[in-house]
Amino acid sequence: MLTNLSIKNYALIETLDVSFDSGFITITGETGAGKSILLGALSLVLGKRADLSVLRNKDTKCIIEADFQVKNYRLHSFFEENDLDFEPLTILRREILPSGKSRAFINDTPVTLNVLANLGDRLVDIHSQHQTLQLAENEFQLKVIDAIAMNQELLASYSKELIEHKTIVKDLEELINYKSQANKELEYNSFLLKELQDAKLKVGMLEELEQEYEQLNNVETILENLQTASQTLNNEEIGILSQLQIIKQALGKLSGFSKEYQGLFQRIESVTIELDDIFSELEQVSERVEANPKRFEQVNTQLQLLHNLFKKHQTDSVEQLQEIRNDLEEKVDVSLNVDAKIEAKEKELQLIEKSLNNKAKELHQNREKIIPTLKQELEDKLALLGMPSSSFKIELTLTKEFKSTGKDDLSFLFSANKGSSYGELKKVASGGELSRIMLVIKSILAKFEKLPTLMFDEIDTGVSGEISSKMGSIMKQMGKNMQVYSITHLPQVAAQGSSQYKVFKQENEEATFTHMKQLELDERIAELSEMLGGKNPASSAVAHAKELLGV
């Protein structure tokens, strides 16, 4: 609920700071005193767009703050989704700068205007002519019926499945469309895939083939140089190993004379062992090297195949060819198995449609069950509000189409007078009748769901004193479970508020200012007396005011 409203530099308001309690709150004041200004300021802090015209002083920013007690509003998920700290006492702030820029804050955290507006919608419901027109919309009418039928959880489950249903339908359409093209592409894709599969692609194969190709293409050169190296090492007369044996024998004779000679001997011995090992390996390598025209042709063919594949698929690596192969395998697999996939998707669709149909039927039954009660309560309460002959015809028809709220078509028709034909609300109900119907619907909804703070702006316009008293009684009753505001010109409504505020103007030589204050008992008597009897009310008006207040 709204606990405090602070306004600075807005229209005719220089500074305003006012606190509110729970219950039914009435706001009165002369025409032009600034009640619409108050609503405008509240709308801004709830996320409405603004311009520089709202600034009283064009050189100073406008600041509007509204404090809300939100612990019972189930808003934790909203705060989490928007990365905001949840506070039981949440403060909304709006700043309009002289430059024309606007800033919005929730608990001192900057937010977008959209986030502020989304939260504002959950906190305050300002009744306006636009909202009254919602009465004529099936979406709003169904929302009322579902609230009374306690359909919220069932609707949430239905909505979740409906999203899945749309996804399955889309997938199925894509499979069917794919099938129509698949046969045309299957033969070509299969040919491309076989080429890549026959290539037996593996990482590093290009480098291995290129190395083997160079070896096979240079067999004679390789053998010639291996033999030269081998002979140089092991020639009986001038080979390196023979010469090393001579050096080894000479140093062996000296090794006993000093550690220095012994070290030289050991080093020559190590070199001899290493070169002897190299010679053995040269012999083994030479034995393995041989001309192999057949293998050379195979390697050359494989390399040529790879380069042809690179060119065909516009790539230069085996890894990319592997990716293309995998993609083709998937396409060919889908083409070959598309009928099975379509069949599986159709079964999936049948299952979810069966579940959706069951939920839609349950929604329909729950709605039908409460319609007689809703119809009776609407007509009974409207009779109290001066519409004794009002009558509703509310009918539901199950359709074949899955809609966002089930499969129902709703016919919500109204007749204000006996003998009059039924028609759509927007065509047969006057503005005053629509306002009373909206008030009754809000009062019914208040019993079934946690509504936000309600603010009615002169909903009692154009009704008589007796009827307005009953409208006030309805709002007073609603105020027992929630916070309700009524901006009114009628004393019969104003008197029923658990608290009353007055909006008024003050002027000095330079400017006009709008103020607002909570009225004490004697001030309420004076205000109601003036509303009843004018600026100089008679004693009878004062007595009537006291009677209205029960004092």
Coordinates of C-alpha atoms in Angstrom, one line a residue:
M1 CA 0.0 0.0 0.0
L2 CA 1.0 3.6 -0.5
T3 CA 2.3 5.0 2.8
N4 CA 3.9 8.3 1.7
L5 CA 3.9 10.6 -1.3
S6 CA 6.5 13.4 -1.7
I7 CA 6.3 15.9 -4.6
K8 CA 8.7 18.8 -5.4
N9 CA 8.5 21.3 -8.2
Y10 CA 5.6 19.7 -10.1
A11 CA 3.0 21.9 -11.8
L12 CA 1.3 24.0 -9.1
I13 CA 3.0 22.0 -6.3
E14 CA 6.1 23.5 -4.9
T15 CA 6.6 21.0 -2.1
L16 CA 4.2 18.4 -0.8
D17 CA 4.8 15.6 1.7
V18 CA 1.8 13.5 2.8
S19 CA 1.4 10.2 4.6
F20 CA -1.4 7.7 4.3
D21 CA -2.8 4.8 6.3
S22 CA -4.6 1.7 5.2
G23 CA -8.4 1.4 4.6
F24 CA -10.7 3.7 2.5
I25 CA -9.2 7.1 1.9
T26 CA -11.3 9.9 0.4
I27 CA -9.8 13.0 -1.3
T28 CA -11.9 16.1 -1.7
G29 CA -11.4 19.7 -2.9
E30 CA -13.0 22.3 -5.1
T31 CA -12.9 21.9 -8.9
G32 CA -9.5 23.1 -10.1
A33 CA -7.9 22.8 -6.7
G34 CA -5.4 20.4 -8.1
K35 CA -6.7 16.8 -7.6
S36 CA -5.8 16.0 -11.2
I37 CA -2.3 17.4 -10.6
L38 CA -1.9 15.0 -7.7
L39 CA -2.9 12.1 -9.9
G40 CA -0.6 13.2 -12.6
A41 CA 2.4 13.3 -10.1
L42 CA 1.5 9.8 -8.9
S43 CA 1.3 8.5 -12.4
L44 CA 4.8 9.9 -13.1
V45 CA 6.3 8.0 -10.2
L46 CA 4.5 4.9 -11.4
G47 CA 6.2 5.1 -14.8
K48 CA 4.1 7.4 -17.0
R49 CA 6.1 9.4 -19.6
A50 CA 6.7 13.1 -18.9
D51 CA 7.9 16.3 -20.5
L52 CA 9.3 19.7 -19.4
S53 CA 5.8 21.1 -19.0
V54 CA 5.5 19.4 -15.6
L55 CA 8.3 21.6 -14.1
R56 CA 7.0 24.5 -11.9
N57 CA 10.5 26.1 -11.9
K58 CA 12.1 25.4 -15.3
D59 CA 15.6 25.7 -13.7
T60 CA 15.1 23.1 -11.0
K61 CA 14.4 19.3 -11.3
C62 CA 11.1 17.8 -10.3
I63 CA 11.3 15.0 -7.8
I64 CA 8.5 12.6 -6.9
E65 CA 8.9 9.8 -4.3
A66 CA 6.3 7.2 -3.3
D67 CA 6.8 4.8 -0.4
F68 CA 5.0 1.5 -0.6
Q69 CA 4.6 -1.3 1.9
V70 CA 5.0 -4.4 -0.4
K71 CA 5.7 -7.3 1.9
N72 CA 2.3 -8.9 1.1
Y73 CA 2.4 -8.4 -2.6
R74 CA 4.5 -11.5 -3.6
L75 CA 7.0 -9.4 -5.5
H76 CA 10.2 -11.2 -4.6
S77 CA 10.5 -12.8 -8.1
F78 CA 10.0 -9.4 -9.8
F79 CA 12.9 -7.9 -7.8
E80 CA 15.1 -11.0 -8.5
E81 CA 14.4 -10.9 -12.3
N82 CA 15.3 -7.2 -12.4
D83 CA 18.4 -7.6 -10.1
L84 CA 16.9 -5.4 -7.4
D85 CA 17.2 -5.6 -3.6
F86 CA 13.8 -6.5 -2.1
E87 CA 12.8 -4.1 0.7
P88 CA 9.4 -4.5 2.5
L89 CA 9.2 -0.7 2.4
T90 CA 10.0 0.1 -1.2
I91 CA 10.7 3.6 -2.5
L92 CA 9.9 4.6 -6.1
R93 CA 11.5 7.9 -7.2
R94 CA 11.2 9.8 -10.5
E95 CA 13.3 12.8 -11.4
I96 CA 12.5 15.1 -14.4
L97 CA 15.6 17.3 -15.1
P98 CA 15.5 20.8 -16.7
S99 CA 17.3 19.3 -19.7
G100 CA 14.2 17.2 -20.3
K101 CA 15.9 13.9 -19.3
S102 CA 14.1 11.6 -16.9
R103 CA 15.6 9.3 -14.3
A104 CA 13.8 6.5 -12.4
F105 CA 14.9 4.7 -9.2
I106 CA 13.6 1.7 -7.1
N107 CA 15.2 1.7 -3.7
D108 CA 17.9 4.1 -4.9
T109 CA 18.8 1.8 -7.8
P110 CA 18.6 3.3 -11.3
V111 CA 16.0 1.4 -13.4
T112 CA 14.5 1.9 -16.9
L113 CA 11.1 3.5 -17.2
N114 CA 9.7 0.2 -18.4
V115 CA 10.8 -1.6 -15.1
L116 CA 9.3 1.2 -13.0
A117 CA 6.1 1.0 -15.0
N118 CA 5.9 -2.8 -14.6
L119 CA 6.3 -2.4 -10.8
G120 CA 3.9 0.5 -10.7
D121 CA 1.2 -1.6 -12.4
R122 CA 1.5 -4.1 -9.5
L123 CA 1.3 -1.5 -6.8
V124 CA -1.5 1.0 -7.8
D125 CA -4.5 0.6 -10.0
I126 CA -5.8 4.0 -11.0
H127 CA -9.3 3.9 -12.3
S128 CA -9.7 6.0 -15.4
Q129 CA -12.0 6.2 -18.4
H130 CA -9.6 4.1 -20.4
Q131 CA -9.7 1.4 -17.8
T132 CA -13.5 1.5 -17.8
L133 CA -13.4 0.7 -21.5
Q134 CA -11.6 -2.6 -20.6
L135 CA -14.9 -3.9 -19.3
A136 CA -15.9 -4.4 -23.0
E137 CA -12.9 -6.5 -23.7
N138 CA -13.1 -10.3 -23.5
E139 CA -9.6 -10.6 -22.1
F140 CA -10.6 -8.5 -19.1
Q141 CA -13.9 -10.2 -18.7
L142 CA -12.2 -13.7 -18.7
K143 CA -9.7 -12.4 -16.2
V144 CA -12.5 -11.5 -13.8
I145 CA -14.2 -14.9 -14.3
D146 CA -10.9 -16.8 -13.8
A147 CA -10.1 -14.9 -10.6
I148 CA -13.4 -15.9 -9.1
A149 CA -13.1 -19.5 -10.5
M150 CA -9.6 -19.8 -8.9
N151 CA -8.1 -20.8 -12.3
Q152 CA -4.7 -19.1 -11.8
E153 CA -2.7 -22.3 -11.3
L154 CA -4.5 -24.2 -14.0
L155 CA -4.1 -21.3 -16.4
A156 CA -0.3 -21.1 -15.6
S157 CA 0.0 -24.8 -16.4
Y158 CA -2.0 -24.5 -19.6
S159 CA 0.1 -21.5 -20.7
K160 CA 3.3 -23.4 -20.2
E161 CA 2.0 -26.3 -22.2
L162 CA 0.7 -24.0 -24.9
I163 CA 4.3 -22.6 -25.4
E164 CA 5.5 -26.2 -25.8
H165 CA 2.7 -26.9 -28.2
K166 CA 3.7 -24.0 -30.4
T167 CA 7.3 -25.2 -30.4
I168 CA 6.3 -28.7 -31.5
V169 CA 4.0 -27.4 -34.2
K170 CA 6.9 -25.3 -35.5
D171 CA 9.3 -28.2 -35.4
L172 CA 6.8 -30.4 -37.3
E173 CA 6.2 -27.8 -40.0
E174 CA 10.0 -27.5 -40.5
L175 CA 10.3 -31.3 -40.8
I176 CA 7.5 -31.5 -43.3
N177 CA 9.0 -28.6 -45.3
Y178 CA 12.4 -30.3 -45.1
K179 CA 11.0 -33.5 -46.4
S180 CA 9.7 -31.8 -49.5
Q181 CA 13.2 -30.7 -50.3
A182 CA 15.1 -33.6 -48.9
N183 CA 14.6 -36.0 -51.8
K184 CA 16.0 -33.4 -54.2
E185 CA 19.1 -32.9 -52.1
L186 CA 19.6 -36.4 -50.8
E187 CA 21.3 -37.9 -53.9
Y188 CA 23.8 -35.0 -54.2
N189 CA 24.5 -34.9 -50.4
S190 CA 25.0 -38.7 -50.4
F191 CA 27.5 -38.4 -53.2
L192 CA 29.5 -35.6 -51.4
L193 CA 29.4 -37.6 -48.2
K194 CA 30.7 -40.8 -49.8
E195 CA 33.6 -38.8 -51.3
L196 CA 34.6 -37.5 -47.8
Q197 CA 34.0 -40.9 -46.1
D198 CA 36.2 -42.7 -48.7
A199 CA 38.9 -40.2 -48.1
K200 CA 39.2 -41.6 -44.5
L201 CA 39.9 -38.2 -43.1
K202 CA 42.0 -37.9 -39.9
V203 CA 43.8 -35.1 -38.2
G204 CA 47.4 -34.8 -39.4
M205 CA 47.0 -37.0 -42.5
L206 CA 48.0 -34.2 -44.9
E207 CA 51.3 -33.7 -43.3
E208 CA 52.0 -37.4 -43.1
L209 CA 51.1 -38.0 -46.8
E210 CA 53.3 -35.0 -47.9
Q211 CA 56.2 -36.4 -45.9
E212 CA 55.8 -39.9 -47.3
Y213 CA 55.5 -38.5 -50.8
E214 CA 58.8 -36.7 -50.4
Q215 CA 60.5 -39.8 -49.2
L216 CA 59.2 -42.0 -52.0
N217 CA 59.9 -39.4 -54.6
N218 CA 63.6 -39.2 -53.5
V219 CA 64.5 -42.8 -52.7
E220 CA 67.7 -42.8 -54.7
T221 CA 69.0 -39.7 -53.1
I222 CA 68.1 -40.9 -49.7
L223 CA 69.9 -44.3 -50.2
E224 CA 73.0 -42.7 -51.8
N225 CA 73.4 -40.3 -48.8
L226 CA 72.7 -43.1 -46.2
Q227 CA 75.4 -45.3 -47.8
T228 CA 77.9 -42.4 -47.9
A229 CA 77.3 -41.8 -44.2
S230 CA 77.6 -45.5 -43.4
Q231 CA 80.8 -46.0 -45.4
T232 CA 82.4 -42.9 -43.9
L233 CA 81.8 -44.3 -40.4
N234 CA 82.9 -47.9 -41.0
N235 CA 85.5 -48.0 -43.8
E236 CA 88.1 -50.5 -42.7
E237 CA 91.1 -48.2 -43.4
I238 CA 89.9 -44.6 -43.2
G239 CA 86.5 -45.0 -41.5
I240 CA 85.7 -42.8 -38.5
L241 CA 85.1 -45.8 -36.3
S242 CA 88.5 -47.3 -37.3
Q243 CA 90.3 -44.0 -36.6
L244 CA 88.5 -43.8 -33.2
Q245 CA 89.8 -47.2 -32.3
I246 CA 93.4 -46.0 -32.8
I247 CA 92.7 -42.9 -30.6
K248 CA 91.0 -45.0 -28.0
Q249 CA 94.0 -47.5 -27.8
A250 CA 96.4 -44.6 -27.5
L251 CA 94.5 -42.9 -24.7
G252 CA 93.9 -46.2 -23.0
K253 CA 97.6 -46.5 -22.5
L254 CA 97.7 -43.1 -20.8
S255 CA 94.6 -43.4 -18.7
G256 CA 96.5 -44.9 -15.8
F257 CA 98.9 -41.9 -15.5
S258 CA 96.4 -39.2 -14.5
K259 CA 92.7 -38.5 -14.0
E260 CA 93.0 -36.0 -16.9
Y261 CA 94.1 -38.8 -19.4
Q262 CA 91.5 -41.1 -17.9
G263 CA 88.8 -38.4 -18.6
L264 CA 89.9 -38.0 -22.2
F265 CA 89.8 -41.8 -22.6
Q266 CA 86.2 -42.0 -21.3
R267 CA 85.0 -39.3 -23.6
I268 CA 86.5 -41.0 -26.7
E269 CA 84.9 -44.2 -25.5
S270 CA 81.5 -42.5 -25.2
V271 CA 81.9 -41.0 -28.7
T272 CA 82.8 -44.4 -30.1
I273 CA 79.7 -46.0 -28.6
E274 CA 77.4 -43.3 -29.9
L275 CA 78.9 -43.4 -33.4
D276 CA 78.7 -47.2 -33.4
D277 CA 75.0 -46.9 -32.5
I278 CA 74.4 -44.4 -35.3
F279 CA 76.1 -46.7 -37.7
S280 CA 73.8 -49.6 -36.7
E281 CA 70.7 -47.4 -37.1
L282 CA 72.0 -46.2 -40.5
E283 CA 72.2 -49.8 -41.6
Q284 CA 68.6 -50.5 -40.4
V285 CA 67.2 -47.4 -42.1
S286 CA 68.9 -48.3 -45.3
E287 CA 67.4 -51.7 -45.3
R288 CA 63.9 -50.2 -45.0
V289 CA 64.4 -47.7 -47.8
E290 CA 63.4 -49.1 -51.2
A291 CA 61.7 -47.9 -54.3
N292 CA 58.0 -48.6 -54.2
P293 CA 56.3 -47.2 -57.3
K294 CA 52.9 -48.7 -56.3
R295 CA 52.9 -47.0 -52.9
F296 CA 54.1 -43.8 -54.4
E297 CA 51.2 -43.8 -56.8
Q298 CA 48.8 -44.4 -53.9
V299 CA 50.2 -41.5 -51.8
N300 CA 50.1 -39.3 -54.9
T301 CA 46.5 -40.2 -55.5
Q302 CA 45.5 -39.6 -51.9
L303 CA 47.1 -36.1 -51.9
Q304 CA 45.5 -35.3 -55.2
L305 CA 42.1 -36.4 -53.7
L306 CA 42.6 -34.2 -50.7
H307 CA 43.5 -31.1 -52.8
N308 CA 40.5 -31.7 -55.0
L309 CA 38.3 -31.9 -51.9
F310 CA 39.8 -28.7 -50.6
K311 CA 39.0 -27.0 -53.8
K312 CA 35.5 -28.4 -54.1
H313 CA 34.5 -27.4 -50.5
Q314 CA 36.5 -24.2 -50.5
T315 CA 38.7 -25.0 -47.6
D316 CA 42.3 -25.7 -46.8
S317 CA 42.3 -28.1 -43.9
V318 CA 41.4 -31.7 -43.1
E319 CA 39.6 -30.5 -39.9
Q320 CA 37.2 -28.3 -41.9
L321 CA 36.6 -31.2 -44.3
Q322 CA 35.7 -33.3 -41.2
E323 CA 33.2 -30.7 -40.1
I324 CA 31.6 -30.7 -43.6
R325 CA 31.5 -34.4 -43.5
N326 CA 29.7 -34.5 -40.1
D327 CA 27.2 -31.9 -41.3
L328 CA 26.5 -33.9 -44.4
E329 CA 26.1 -37.1 -42.3
E330 CA 23.5 -35.3 -40.3
K331 CA 21.6 -34.0 -43.3
V332 CA 21.6 -37.4 -45.0
D333 CA 20.5 -39.0 -41.7
V334 CA 17.6 -36.6 -41.4
S335 CA 16.7 -37.1 -45.0
L336 CA 16.7 -40.9 -44.6
N337 CA 14.9 -40.8 -41.3
V338 CA 12.6 -37.8 -41.8
D339 CA 9.4 -39.9 -41.9
A340 CA 10.2 -41.5 -38.6
K341 CA 11.0 -38.1 -37.1
I342 CA 7.7 -36.7 -38.4
E343 CA 5.8 -39.6 -37.0
A344 CA 7.5 -39.2 -33.6
K345 CA 6.8 -35.4 -33.6
E346 CA 3.1 -36.1 -34.5
K347 CA 2.8 -38.4 -31.5
E348 CA 4.4 -35.8 -29.3
L349 CA 1.9 -33.3 -30.7
Q350 CA -1.1 -35.6 -30.0
L351 CA 0.0 -36.1 -26.4
I352 CA 0.3 -32.4 -25.6
E353 CA -2.9 -31.6 -27.4
K354 CA -4.7 -34.2 -25.3
S355 CA -3.3 -32.6 -22.2
L356 CA -4.2 -29.1 -23.4
N357 CA -7.7 -30.2 -24.3
N358 CA -8.2 -31.6 -20.8
K359 CA -7.0 -28.4 -19.2
A360 CA -9.1 -26.3 -21.5
K361 CA -12.1 -28.4 -20.6
E362 CA -11.4 -28.0 -16.9
L363 CA -11.0 -24.2 -17.3
H364 CA -14.4 -24.2 -19.2
Q365 CA -16.1 -26.2 -16.5
N366 CA -14.7 -24.0 -13.7
R367 CA -15.8 -20.9 -15.5
E368 CA -19.3 -22.2 -16.2
K369 CA -19.7 -23.2 -12.6
I370 CA -19.2 -19.7 -11.2
I371 CA -21.0 -17.7 -14.0
P372 CA -24.5 -17.9 -12.3
T373 CA -23.0 -16.7 -9.0
L374 CA -21.1 -13.8 -10.7
K375 CA -24.2 -12.8 -12.7
Q376 CA -26.4 -12.8 -9.6
E377 CA -23.8 -10.8 -7.5
L378 CA -23.3 -8.2 -10.3
E379 CA -27.1 -7.7 -10.7
D380 CA -27.7 -7.5 -6.9
K381 CA -24.9 -5.0 -6.3
L382 CA -25.9 -2.9 -9.3
A383 CA -29.5 -2.8 -8.0
L384 CA -28.2 -1.2 -4.9
L385 CA -26.4 1.4 -7.1
G386 CA -29.6 2.5 -8.8
M387 CA -29.6 0.0 -11.6
P388 CA -32.4 -2.4 -10.5
S389 CA -33.3 -3.6 -13.9
S390 CA -29.7 -4.3 -15.1
S391 CA -29.2 -7.8 -16.3
F392 CA -26.2 -9.8 -17.7
K393 CA -26.1 -12.7 -20.2
I394 CA -22.8 -14.5 -19.8
E395 CA -22.1 -17.5 -22.1
L396 CA -19.1 -19.6 -22.8
T397 CA -18.6 -21.7 -26.0
L398 CA -15.9 -24.3 -26.4
T399 CA -14.1 -23.8 -29.7
K400 CA -11.5 -26.0 -31.6
E401 CA -8.8 -23.4 -31.4
F402 CA -6.2 -23.2 -28.6
K403 CA -6.1 -19.7 -27.3
S404 CA -3.9 -18.0 -24.7
T405 CA -6.6 -18.5 -22.1
G406 CA -8.0 -21.9 -23.2
K407 CA -10.6 -22.7 -25.9
D408 CA -13.5 -20.5 -24.8
D409 CA -15.3 -17.9 -26.7
L410 CA -17.0 -15.5 -24.2
S411 CA -20.2 -13.7 -24.8
F412 CA -20.6 -11.0 -22.1
L413 CA -23.8 -9.1 -22.8
F414 CA -25.7 -6.4 -20.8
S415 CA -29.1 -4.9 -20.6
A416 CA -29.8 -1.9 -18.4
N417 CA -33.6 -1.9 -18.6
K418 CA -36.4 -4.3 -18.6
G419 CA -37.5 -5.3 -22.1
S420 CA -34.3 -4.0 -23.6
S421 CA -32.3 -6.3 -25.8
Y422 CA -28.9 -7.5 -24.7
G423 CA -25.8 -6.0 -26.3
E424 CA -22.1 -5.5 -25.9
L425 CA -21.2 -3.3 -22.9
K426 CA -19.5 -0.6 -24.9
K427 CA -22.6 -0.3 -27.1
V428 CA -25.5 -0.4 -24.6
A429 CA -24.0 1.0 -21.3
S430 CA -23.5 4.6 -20.6
G431 CA -20.3 6.0 -19.0
G432 CA -22.0 6.3 -15.6
E433 CA -23.2 2.7 -15.9
L434 CA -19.8 1.4 -16.9
S435 CA -18.2 3.1 -13.9
R436 CA -20.7 1.5 -11.5
I437 CA -20.2 -1.9 -13.2
M438 CA -16.4 -1.5 -12.9
L439 CA -16.7 -0.6 -9.2
V440 CA -18.9 -3.7 -8.6
I441 CA -16.5 -5.9 -10.4
K442 CA -13.5 -4.5 -8.5
S443 CA -15.4 -5.2 -5.2
I444 CA -16.0 -8.8 -6.2
L445 CA -12.4 -9.3 -7.4
A446 CA -11.1 -7.9 -4.0
K447 CA -12.6 -11.0 -2.3
F448 CA -10.7 -13.5 -4.5
E449 CA -7.3 -12.0 -5.2
K450 CA -4.9 -9.6 -3.7
L451 CA -5.5 -6.4 -5.6
P452 CA -3.0 -3.5 -5.5
T453 CA -3.9 -0.1 -4.1
L454 CA -7.1 1.1 -5.9
M455 CA -7.6 4.7 -6.8
F456 CA -11.0 5.8 -8.1
D457 CA -11.1 9.2 -9.8
E458 CA -14.6 10.6 -9.4
I459 CA -16.2 7.2 -10.1
D460 CA -19.4 8.6 -8.5
T461 CA -19.8 11.4 -11.1
G462 CA -23.4 11.8 -12.2
V463 CA -25.0 9.7 -9.5
S464 CA -27.5 10.8 -6.9
G465 CA -26.7 11.3 -3.2
E466 CA -28.4 8.0 -2.2
I467 CA -26.6 6.0 -4.8
S468 CA -23.3 7.7 -4.1
S469 CA -23.7 6.7 -0.5
K470 CA -24.1 3.1 -1.5
M471 CA -21.0 3.4 -3.8
G472 CA -19.2 4.8 -0.8
S473 CA -20.3 1.8 1.3
I474 CA -18.9 -0.6 -1.3
M475 CA -15.5 1.2 -1.3
K476 CA -15.5 1.3 2.5
Q477 CA -16.1 -2.5 2.6
M478 CA -13.3 -3.0 0.1
G479 CA -11.1 -0.8 2.3
K480 CA -11.3 -3.5 5.1
N481 CA -9.0 -5.7 3.0
M482 CA -7.0 -3.3 1.0
Q483 CA -6.1 0.4 0.5
V484 CA -8.8 2.2 -1.6
Y485 CA -8.7 5.9 -2.6
S486 CA -11.7 7.9 -3.9
I487 CA -11.4 11.4 -5.4
T488 CA -14.9 12.6 -5.0
H489 CA -17.1 15.7 -5.0
L490 CA -19.9 14.0 -3.0
P491 CA -20.1 14.3 0.8
Q492 CA -21.9 11.0 1.0
V493 CA -18.8 9.2 -0.3
A494 CA -16.2 11.5 1.4
A495 CA -17.8 10.9 4.8
Q496 CA -17.3 7.1 4.6
G497 CA -13.5 7.3 4.4
S498 CA -11.5 6.0 7.3
S499 CA -9.5 9.2 6.6
Q500 CA -10.1 12.2 4.5
Y501 CA -7.7 14.6 2.7
K502 CA -8.3 17.9 1.1
V503 CA -6.6 19.4 -1.9
F504 CA -6.7 23.1 -2.0
K505 CA -5.0 26.2 -3.6
Q506 CA -3.3 29.1 -2.0
E507 CA -2.3 32.3 -3.8
N508 CA 0.2 35.1 -3.1
E509 CA 1.0 38.1 -5.1
E510 CA 3.4 36.1 -7.4
A511 CA 2.0 32.6 -7.8
T512 CA -0.6 29.9 -7.0
F513 CA 0.3 26.8 -5.0
T514 CA -1.5 23.5 -4.6
H515 CA -1.5 21.8 -1.2
M516 CA -2.9 18.7 0.4
K517 CA -3.6 17.9 4.1
Q518 CA -5.3 15.3 6.2
L519 CA -8.4 16.6 7.9
E520 CA -9.1 16.3 11.6
L521 CA -12.6 15.6 12.7
D522 CA -13.7 19.3 13.0
E523 CA -12.1 20.0 9.7
R524 CA -14.0 17.1 8.1
I525 CA -17.2 18.5 9.5
A526 CA -16.4 21.9 8.0
E527 CA -15.4 20.4 4.6
L528 CA -18.5 18.2 4.4
S529 CA -20.8 21.1 5.5
E530 CA -19.3 23.2 2.7
M531 CA -19.8 20.4 0.2
L532 CA -23.5 20.1 1.3
G533 CA -24.4 23.8 1.7
G534 CA -21.8 25.9 0.0
K535 CA -19.3 28.5 1.3
N536 CA -21.5 29.6 4.2
P537 CA -23.4 26.4 5.1
A538 CA -26.5 26.5 7.3
S539 CA -26.7 24.8 10.6
S540 CA -28.7 22.0 8.9
A541 CA -25.8 21.3 6.6
V542 CA -23.5 21.1 9.6
A543 CA -25.9 18.7 11.3
H544 CA -26.1 16.6 8.1
A545 CA -22.3 16.5 7.9
K546 CA -22.1 15.3 11.5
E547 CA -24.8 12.7 10.8
L548 CA -22.8 11.5 7.8
L549 CA -19.7 11.1 10.0
G550 CA -21.7 9.5 12.8
V551 CA -20.7 12.1 15.4

